[in-house]
Amino acid sequence: MSDQQVDKGRRTWVAIACGAGAVGGVATAVPFVSSFQPSEKARAAGAAVEVDISSLQPGEKMTVEWRGKPVWIIRRTPEQLEALKKLDDQLADPNSDRKQYPTPEYAKNQYRSIKPEIFVGVGICSHLGCSPVDKFTPGAQPSLPDDWPGGFLCPCHGSTFDLAGRVFKNKPAPDNLEVPPHMYLSDTVLLIGEDKKA
């Protein structure tokens, strides 16, 4: 066997070994690099949520989950909407100017909503993260004032919110309930988590 043939054989084996090494390196790198991508579960947790509200009747509330948080959707009655107009002097931040939970521009109104009758808000108290309970019925009730207009009561430390998620004065909660980004895909379908069309 000549030296030329030996060199050619070595080069062939070196090329094969390098090729196998490169394939092995790529096979190792692909799963490693793709591990930096969010999992399907993580992508789903941050994804926008489509909600059909066609069956929601006046005075009713439904709850959906978005990013692991409860989001309330409430169809307010004409009486509830009228009551909201009379509360500004009792509220800590009636115009949603505070910045802890910035309110989207389209919800910076007395109803804190795109459509006055539909309220969309995150059901987590801005004080320590408890979930307020519904106290929609106006009037005197345990833990509430005699002139209660209807809204929410946080059972942990007594913060109260009106039916637009605005916190009443002199309560532990430092801010109104969060209004998540949302938009209407149709008259009866909401998309929570995106507001590109707003």
Coordinates of N, CA and C in Angstrom, one line a residue:
M1 N 0.8 -1.2 0.0 CA 0.0 0.0 0.0 C 0.9 1.2 0.0
S2 N 0.6 2.2 -0.9 CA 1.5 3.3 -1.0 C 1.1 4.4 0.0
D3 N 2.0 5.3 0.2 CA 1.8 6.4 1.1 C 0.6 7.3 0.7
Q4 N 0.4 7.4 -0.6 CA -0.7 8.2 -1.1 C -2.0 7.5 -0.8
Q5 N -2.1 6.2 -0.9 CA -3.4 5.5 -0.5 C -3.6 5.6 1.0
V6 N -2.6 5.5 1.8 CA -2.8 5.7 3.3 C -3.3 7.1 3.6
D7 N -2.7 8.1 3.0 CA -3.1 9.5 3.2 C -4.5 9.7 2.8
K8 N -4.9 9.1 1.7 CA -6.3 9.2 1.2 C -7.3 8.5 2.1
G9 N -6.9 7.4 2.6 CA -7.7 6.6 3.6 C -7.9 7.4 4.9
R10 N -6.8 8.0 5.4 CA -6.8 8.8 6.6 C -7.7 10.0 6.4
R11 N -7.6 10.7 5.3 CA -8.4 11.9 5.0 C -9.9 11.5 5.0
T12 N -10.2 10.3 4.4 CA -11.6 9.9 4.3 C -12.1 9.7 5.7
W13 N -11.3 9.0 6.5 CA -11.8 8.7 7.9 C -11.9 10.0 8.8
V14 N -10.9 11.0 8.5 CA -11.0 12.2 9.2 C -12.2 13.0 8.8
A15 N -12.6 13.0 7.5 CA -13.8 13.7 7.0 C -15.0 13.0 7.6
I16 N -15.0 11.7 7.6 CA -16.2 11.0 8.2 C -16.3 11.3 9.7
A17 N -15.2 11.3 10.4 CA -15.3 11.6 11.8 C -15.7 13.1 12.1
C18 N -15.2 14.0 11.2 CA -15.6 15.4 11.4 C -17.1 15.6 11.1
G19 N -17.6 14.9 10.0 CA -19.0 14.9 9.7 C -19.9 14.4 10.8
A20 N -19.4 13.3 11.4 CA -20.2 12.7 12.5 C -20.2 13.6 13.7
G21 N -19.1 14.2 13.9 CA -19.0 15.2 15.0 C -19.9 16.4 14.8
A22 N -19.9 16.9 13.6 CA -20.8 18.0 13.3 C -22.3 17.6 13.5
V23 N -22.6 16.4 13.0 CA -24.0 16.0 13.1 C -24.4 15.8 14.6
G24 N -23.4 15.2 15.4 CA -23.7 15.1 16.8 C -23.8 16.4 17.5
G25 N -22.9 17.4 17.1 CA -23.0 18.7 17.7 C -24.3 19.4 17.4
V26 N -24.8 19.3 16.2 CA -26.1 19.9 15.8 C -27.2 19.2 16.6
A27 N -27.1 17.8 16.7 CA -28.2 17.1 17.4 C -28.2 17.4 18.9
T28 N -27.1 17.8 19.4 CA -27.0 18.2 20.8 C -27.5 19.7 21.0
A29 N -27.1 20.5 20.0 CA -27.4 22.0 20.1 C -28.9 22.3 19.9
V30 N -29.6 21.6 19.0 CA -31.0 21.9 18.7 C -31.9 21.7 20.0
P31 N -31.8 20.6 20.7 CA -32.7 20.6 21.9 C -32.2 21.6 23.0
F32 N -30.9 21.9 23.0 CA -30.5 22.8 24.0 C -31.0 24.2 23.7
V33 N -30.9 24.7 22.5 CA -31.3 26.0 22.1 C -32.9 26.1 22.2
S34 N -33.6 25.0 21.8 CA -35.0 25.0 21.8 C -35.5 25.0 23.2
S35 N -34.7 24.6 24.2 CA -35.1 24.7 25.6 C -35.3 26.1 26.1
F36 N -34.8 27.1 25.4 CA -34.9 28.5 25.8 C -36.3 29.0 25.4
Q37 N -37.0 28.3 24.5 CA -38.4 28.7 24.0 C -39.4 28.4 25.1
P38 N -40.4 29.2 25.3 CA -41.4 28.9 26.3 C -42.2 27.7 26.0
S39 N -42.5 26.9 27.0 CA -43.3 25.7 26.8 C -44.7 26.0 26.2
E40 N -45.4 25.0 25.8 CA -46.7 25.1 25.3 C -47.6 25.7 26.4
K41 N -47.4 25.1 27.6 CA -48.2 25.6 28.8 C -47.9 27.1 29.1
A42 N -46.7 27.5 29.0 CA -46.4 28.9 29.2 C -46.9 29.8 28.2
R43 N -46.9 29.3 26.9 CA -47.5 30.1 25.8 C -49.0 30.2 26.0
A44 N -49.6 29.1 26.4 CA -51.1 29.2 26.6 C -51.4 30.1 27.8
A45 N -50.6 30.1 28.8 CA -50.9 30.9 30.0 C -50.9 32.4 29.7
G46 N -50.1 32.8 28.7 CA -50.0 34.2 28.3 C -50.9 34.6 27.1
A47 N -51.5 33.6 26.5 CA -52.3 33.8 25.3 C -53.5 34.6 25.6
A48 N -54.0 35.3 24.6 CA -55.3 36.0 24.7 C -56.4 34.9 24.8
V49 N -57.5 35.3 25.5 CA -58.6 34.4 25.8 C -59.9 35.0 25.1
E50 N -60.5 34.1 24.2 CA -61.7 34.5 23.6 C -62.9 34.1 24.4
V51 N -63.9 35.0 24.6 CA -65.0 34.7 25.5 C -66.3 35.1 24.8
D52 N -67.2 34.2 24.8 CA -68.6 34.4 24.2 C -69.4 35.0 25.4
I53 N -69.9 36.2 25.3 CA -70.7 36.8 26.3 C -72.2 36.9 26.0
S54 N -72.6 36.2 24.9 CA -74.0 36.3 24.4 C -75.0 35.8 25.4
S55 N -74.7 34.9 26.3 CA -75.7 34.4 27.3 C -75.6 35.2 28.6
L56 N -74.7 36.1 28.7 CA -74.6 36.9 30.0 C -75.8 37.9 30.1
Q57 N -76.6 37.7 31.1 CA -77.8 38.5 31.4 C -77.4 39.7 32.2
P58 N -78.2 40.8 32.2 CA -78.0 42.0 33.0 C -78.0 41.6 34.5
G59 N -77.0 42.1 35.2 CA -76.8 41.7 36.6 C -76.0 40.5 36.9
E60 N -75.6 39.8 35.8 CA -74.8 38.5 36.0 C -73.3 38.8 35.7
K61 N -72.5 37.9 36.3 CA -71.1 37.9 36.2 C -70.6 36.5 35.7
M62 N -69.6 36.5 34.9 CA -68.9 35.3 34.6 C -67.4 35.5 34.8
T63 N -66.7 34.4 35.1 CA -65.3 34.5 35.4 C -64.5 33.6 34.4
V64 N -63.4 34.1 33.8 CA -62.6 33.4 33.0 C -61.1 33.5 33.5
E65 N -60.3 32.7 33.1 CA -58.9 32.8 33.5 C -58.0 33.3 32.4
W66 N -57.2 34.3 32.7 CA -56.2 34.8 31.8 C -54.9 35.0 32.5
R67 N -53.8 34.4 32.0 CA -52.5 34.5 32.7 C -52.5 34.1 34.2
G68 N -53.4 33.1 34.4 CA -53.5 32.6 35.8 C -54.3 33.5 36.7
K69 N -54.9 34.5 36.2 CA -55.7 35.4 37.0 C -57.2 35.3 36.7
P70 N -58.1 35.5 37.7 CA -59.5 35.5 37.4 C -59.9 36.8 36.8
V71 N -60.6 36.7 35.7 CA -61.0 38.0 35.0 C -62.6 37.9 35.1
W72 N -63.1 39.0 35.6 CA -64.6 39.1 35.7 C -65.2 39.8 34.6
I73 N -66.3 39.3 34.0 CA -67.0 40.0 33.0 C -68.4 40.2 33.6
I74 N -68.9 41.4 33.7 CA -70.1 41.7 34.3 C -71.0 42.5 33.4
R75 N -72.2 42.1 33.2 CA -73.2 42.9 32.4 C -74.0 43.7 33.4
R76 N -73.7 44.9 33.5 CA -74.4 45.8 34.5 C -75.8 46.2 34.0
T77 N -76.7 46.3 35.0 CA -78.0 46.8 34.7 C -78.1 48.3 34.5
P78 N -79.1 48.9 34.0 CA -79.2 50.3 33.9 C -79.2 51.0 35.3
E79 N -79.7 50.3 36.3 CA -79.7 50.9 37.6 C -78.3 50.9 38.2
Q80 N -77.5 49.9 37.9 CA -76.1 49.8 38.4 C -75.3 50.9 37.7
L81 N -75.6 51.1 36.4 CA -74.8 52.1 35.7 C -75.2 53.5 36.2
E82 N -76.4 53.7 36.5 CA -76.8 55.0 37.1 C -76.2 55.3 38.4
A83 N -76.1 54.2 39.3 CA -75.4 54.3 40.6 C -74.0 54.8 40.5
L84 N -73.3 54.3 39.4 CA -71.8 54.6 39.3 C -71.6 56.1 39.1
K85 N -72.6 56.8 38.6 CA -72.5 58.3 38.3 C -72.4 59.1 39.6
K86 N -72.9 58.5 40.7 CA -73.0 59.3 41.9 C -71.9 59.0 43.0
L87 N -70.9 58.3 42.6 CA -69.9 57.8 43.6 C -68.6 58.6 43.6
D88 N -68.3 59.4 42.7 CA -67.0 60.0 42.6 C -66.4 60.6 43.9
D89 N -67.2 61.3 44.7 CA -66.7 61.9 45.9 C -66.4 60.8 47.0
Q90 N -66.8 59.6 46.8 CA -66.6 58.5 47.8 C -65.4 57.6 47.4
L91 N -64.8 57.8 46.2 CA -63.8 57.0 45.6 C -62.4 57.5 45.8
A92 N -61.4 56.7 46.0 CA -60.0 57.1 46.1 C -59.4 57.6 44.8
D93 N -59.8 56.9 43.7 CA -59.3 57.3 42.4 C -60.4 57.1 41.3
P94 N -61.3 58.1 41.3 CA -62.5 57.9 40.4 C -62.1 58.0 39.0
N95 N -61.0 58.6 38.6 CA -60.7 58.7 37.2 C -59.6 57.8 36.7
S96 N -59.2 56.8 37.6 CA -58.2 55.8 37.3 C -56.9 56.4 36.9
D97 N -56.4 57.4 37.7 CA -55.2 58.1 37.4 C -53.9 57.4 38.0
R98 N -54.1 56.6 39.0 CA -53.0 56.0 39.7 C -52.3 55.0 38.7
K99 N -51.0 54.8 39.0 CA -50.2 54.0 38.0 C -49.9 52.6 38.4
Q100 N -50.3 52.1 39.6 CA -49.9 50.7 40.0 C -50.4 49.8 38.9
Y101 N -51.7 49.9 38.5 CA -52.3 49.1 37.5 C -52.8 50.1 36.4
P102 N -52.0 50.6 35.5 CA -52.4 51.6 34.5 C -53.7 51.1 33.8
T103 N -54.7 52.0 33.7 CA -55.9 51.7 33.1 C -55.8 52.0 31.6
P104 N -56.2 51.1 30.7 CA -56.1 51.4 29.3 C -56.9 52.7 29.0
E105 N -56.5 53.4 28.0 CA -57.2 54.7 27.7 C -58.7 54.5 27.4
Y106 N -59.0 53.4 26.7 CA -60.4 53.2 26.3 C -61.3 52.8 27.5
A107 N -60.7 52.6 28.7 CA -61.4 52.3 29.9 C -61.3 53.5 30.9
K108 N -60.7 54.6 30.5 CA -60.6 55.8 31.4 C -61.9 56.6 31.4
N109 N -63.0 56.0 31.9 CA -64.2 56.7 31.9 C -64.9 56.2 33.2
Q110 N -66.1 56.8 33.5 CA -66.7 56.4 34.8 C -67.2 55.0 34.8
Y111 N -67.3 54.3 33.7 CA -67.7 52.9 33.6 C -66.5 52.0 33.6
R112 N -65.3 52.5 33.3 CA -64.0 51.8 33.2 C -64.2 50.7 32.2
S113 N -64.8 51.0 31.0 CA -65.1 49.9 30.0 C -65.3 50.5 28.7
I114 N -65.2 49.7 27.7 CA -65.4 50.1 26.3 C -66.9 50.3 26.1
K115 N -67.7 49.3 26.5 CA -69.2 49.4 26.4 C -69.6 49.7 27.8
P116 N -70.4 50.7 28.1 CA -70.8 51.0 29.5 C -71.4 49.8 30.3
E117 N -72.2 49.0 29.6 CA -72.9 47.9 30.3 C -72.0 46.7 30.6
I118 N -70.8 46.6 30.0 CA -69.9 45.4 30.2 C -68.7 45.9 30.9
F119 N -68.4 45.3 32.1 CA -67.2 45.6 32.8 C -66.3 44.4 32.8
V120 N -65.0 44.6 32.4 CA -64.0 43.5 32.4 C -62.9 43.9 33.4
G121 N -62.7 43.1 34.4 CA -61.7 43.5 35.4 C -61.1 42.2 36.0
V122 N -59.8 42.4 36.4 CA -59.1 41.3 37.1 C -59.6 41.2 38.5
G123 N -60.1 40.1 39.0 CA -60.7 39.9 40.3 C -59.7 39.7 41.4
I124 N -58.7 40.5 41.5 CA -57.6 40.4 42.5 C -57.5 41.8 43.2
C125 N -57.6 41.8 44.5 CA -57.5 43.1 45.2 C -56.1 43.6 45.1
S126 N -56.0 44.9 44.9 CA -54.7 45.6 44.8 C -54.0 45.7 46.1
H127 N -54.5 45.3 47.2 CA -53.9 45.4 48.5 C -52.9 44.2 48.7
L128 N -53.4 43.0 48.9 CA -52.5 41.9 49.1 C -52.8 40.7 48.2
G129 N -53.7 40.9 47.2 CA -53.9 39.8 46.3 C -55.0 38.9 46.6
C130 N -55.9 39.2 47.5 CA -57.1 38.4 47.8 C -58.1 38.6 46.7
S131 N -59.1 37.7 46.6 CA -60.1 37.9 45.6 C -61.4 38.4 46.3
P132 N -61.8 39.6 45.9 CA -63.0 40.2 46.4 C -64.3 39.3 46.1
V133 N -65.3 39.5 46.9 CA -66.5 38.7 46.7 C -67.6 39.7 46.2
D134 N -68.6 39.2 45.4 CA -69.7 40.0 44.9 C -70.6 40.4 46.0
K135 N -70.9 41.7 46.0 CA -71.9 42.3 46.9 C -72.7 43.3 46.0
F136 N -73.4 42.7 45.0 CA -74.1 43.5 44.0 C -75.3 44.2 44.6
T137 N -75.9 43.6 45.6 CA -77.2 44.1 46.1 C -76.9 45.4 46.9
P138 N -77.6 46.5 46.6 CA -77.4 47.7 47.3 C -78.1 47.6 48.7
G139 N -77.6 48.5 49.6 CA -78.2 48.6 50.9 C -77.3 48.0 52.0
A140 N -77.8 48.2 53.2 CA -77.1 47.7 54.4 C -76.9 46.2 54.4
Q141 N -75.6 45.8 54.7 CA -75.3 44.4 54.8 C -74.1 44.3 55.8
P142 N -73.9 43.1 56.3 CA -72.7 42.9 57.2 C -71.4 43.4 56.5
S143 N -70.6 44.1 57.3 CA -69.3 44.6 56.8 C -69.4 45.7 55.7
L144 N -70.6 46.2 55.5 CA -70.7 47.2 54.5 C -71.5 48.4 55.0
P145 N -71.4 49.6 54.5 CA -72.1 50.7 55.0 C -73.6 50.6 54.6
D146 N -74.4 51.4 55.4 CA -75.9 51.3 55.2 C -76.2 51.8 53.8
D147 N -75.5 52.7 53.2 CA -75.8 53.3 51.9 C -75.0 52.6 50.8
W148 N -74.7 51.3 51.0 CA -73.9 50.5 50.0 C -74.5 50.5 48.6
P149 N -73.8 51.0 47.6 CA -74.4 51.1 46.2 C -74.3 49.8 45.4
G150 N -73.6 48.8 45.9 CA -73.4 47.5 45.2 C -72.0 47.5 44.6
G151 N -71.3 46.4 44.7 CA -69.9 46.3 44.2 C -69.3 45.0 44.7
F152 N -68.1 45.2 45.2 CA -67.3 44.1 45.7 C -66.7 44.4 47.1
L153 N -66.5 43.3 47.9 CA -65.9 43.5 49.2 C -64.8 42.5 49.3
C154 N -63.6 42.9 49.6 CA -62.5 42.0 49.8 C -62.5 41.5 51.3
P155 N -62.7 40.2 51.4 CA -62.9 39.6 52.8 C -61.7 39.6 53.6
C156 N -60.5 39.8 53.0 CA -59.2 39.8 53.8 C -59.1 41.0 54.7
H157 N -59.2 42.2 54.1 CA -58.9 43.4 54.9 C -60.0 44.5 54.8
G158 N -61.1 44.1 54.1 CA -62.3 45.1 54.1 C -62.3 46.1 53.0
S159 N -61.4 46.0 52.0 CA -61.4 47.0 50.9 C -62.7 46.8 50.2
T160 N -63.3 47.9 49.7 CA -64.5 47.8 48.9 C -64.3 48.5 47.6
F161 N -65.0 48.0 46.6 CA -64.9 48.5 45.2 C -66.3 48.6 44.6
D162 N -66.5 49.6 43.8 CA -67.8 49.8 43.1 C -67.9 48.8 42.0
L163 N -69.0 48.9 41.2 CA -69.2 48.0 40.1 C -68.4 48.3 38.9
A164 N -67.5 49.3 39.0 CA -66.5 49.6 37.9 C -65.1 49.2 38.4
G165 N -65.0 48.6 39.6 CA -63.8 48.2 40.1 C -63.0 49.3 40.8
R166 N -63.6 50.4 41.1 CA -62.9 51.6 41.7 C -63.0 51.4 43.2
V167 N -61.8 51.6 43.8 CA -61.7 51.4 45.3 C -62.3 52.7 46.0
F168 N -63.0 52.4 47.1 CA -63.5 53.5 47.9 C -62.4 54.1 48.8
K169 N -62.6 55.3 49.2 CA -61.6 56.0 50.1 C -61.4 55.3 51.4
N170 N -60.2 55.6 52.0 CA -59.9 55.1 53.3 C -59.9 53.6 53.5
K171 N -59.5 52.9 52.4 CA -59.5 51.4 52.4 C -58.0 51.0 52.3
P172 N -57.7 49.7 52.7 CA -56.3 49.3 52.5 C -55.8 49.2 51.1
A173 N -56.7 48.9 50.2 CA -56.3 48.7 48.8 C -55.8 50.0 48.2
P174 N -54.6 50.1 47.6 CA -54.0 51.3 47.2 C -54.5 51.7 45.8
D175 N -55.2 50.8 45.1 CA -55.6 51.1 43.7 C -56.8 50.4 43.3
N176 N -57.4 50.9 42.2 CA -58.6 50.2 41.6 C -58.2 48.8 41.1
L177 N -59.2 48.0 40.8 CA -59.0 46.7 40.2 C -58.4 46.9 38.8
E178 N -57.6 46.0 38.4 CA -56.9 46.1 37.1 C -58.0 45.9 36.0
V179 N -57.9 46.7 35.0 CA -58.6 46.4 33.7 C -57.7 45.8 32.7
P180 N -57.8 44.5 32.3 CA -56.9 43.9 31.4 C -57.1 44.5 30.0
P181 N -56.0 44.4 29.2 CA -56.2 44.7 27.8 C -57.3 43.8 27.2
H182 N -58.2 44.4 26.5 CA -59.3 43.6 25.9 C -59.9 44.4 24.7
M183 N -60.6 43.6 23.8 CA -61.3 44.3 22.7 C -62.5 43.3 22.3
Y184 N -63.4 43.9 21.5 CA -64.5 43.1 21.0 C -64.2 42.6 19.6
L185 N -64.3 41.3 19.4 CA -64.2 40.8 18.1 C -65.5 40.8 17.4
S186 N -66.6 40.9 18.1 CA -68.0 41.1 17.6 C -68.8 41.6 18.8
D187 N -70.1 41.8 18.6 CA -70.9 42.3 19.7 C -71.0 41.4 20.9
T188 N -70.8 40.1 20.6 CA -70.9 39.1 21.7 C -69.6 38.3 22.0
V189 N -68.5 38.7 21.4 CA -67.3 37.9 21.6 C -66.2 38.9 22.0
L190 N -65.6 38.7 23.2 CA -64.5 39.5 23.8 C -63.2 38.8 23.6
L191 N -62.2 39.5 23.4 CA -60.8 38.9 23.4 C -60.1 39.6 24.5
I192 N -59.7 38.8 25.5 CA -59.0 39.4 26.7 C -57.5 39.0 26.6
G193 N -56.7 40.1 26.7 CA -55.3 39.9 26.6 C -54.7 40.7 25.4
E194 N -55.6 41.2 24.5 CA -55.1 42.0 23.4 C -56.1 43.1 23.2
D195 N -55.6 44.3 22.7 CA -56.4 45.4 22.4 C -55.9 46.2 21.2
K196 N -55.4 45.4 20.2 CA -54.8 46.1 19.0 C -55.8 46.9 18.2
K197 N -57.1 46.6 18.2 CA -58.1 47.3 17.5 C -58.6 48.5 18.2
A198 N -58.3 48.6 19.5 CA -58.9 49.7 20.4 C -58.2 51.0 20.1

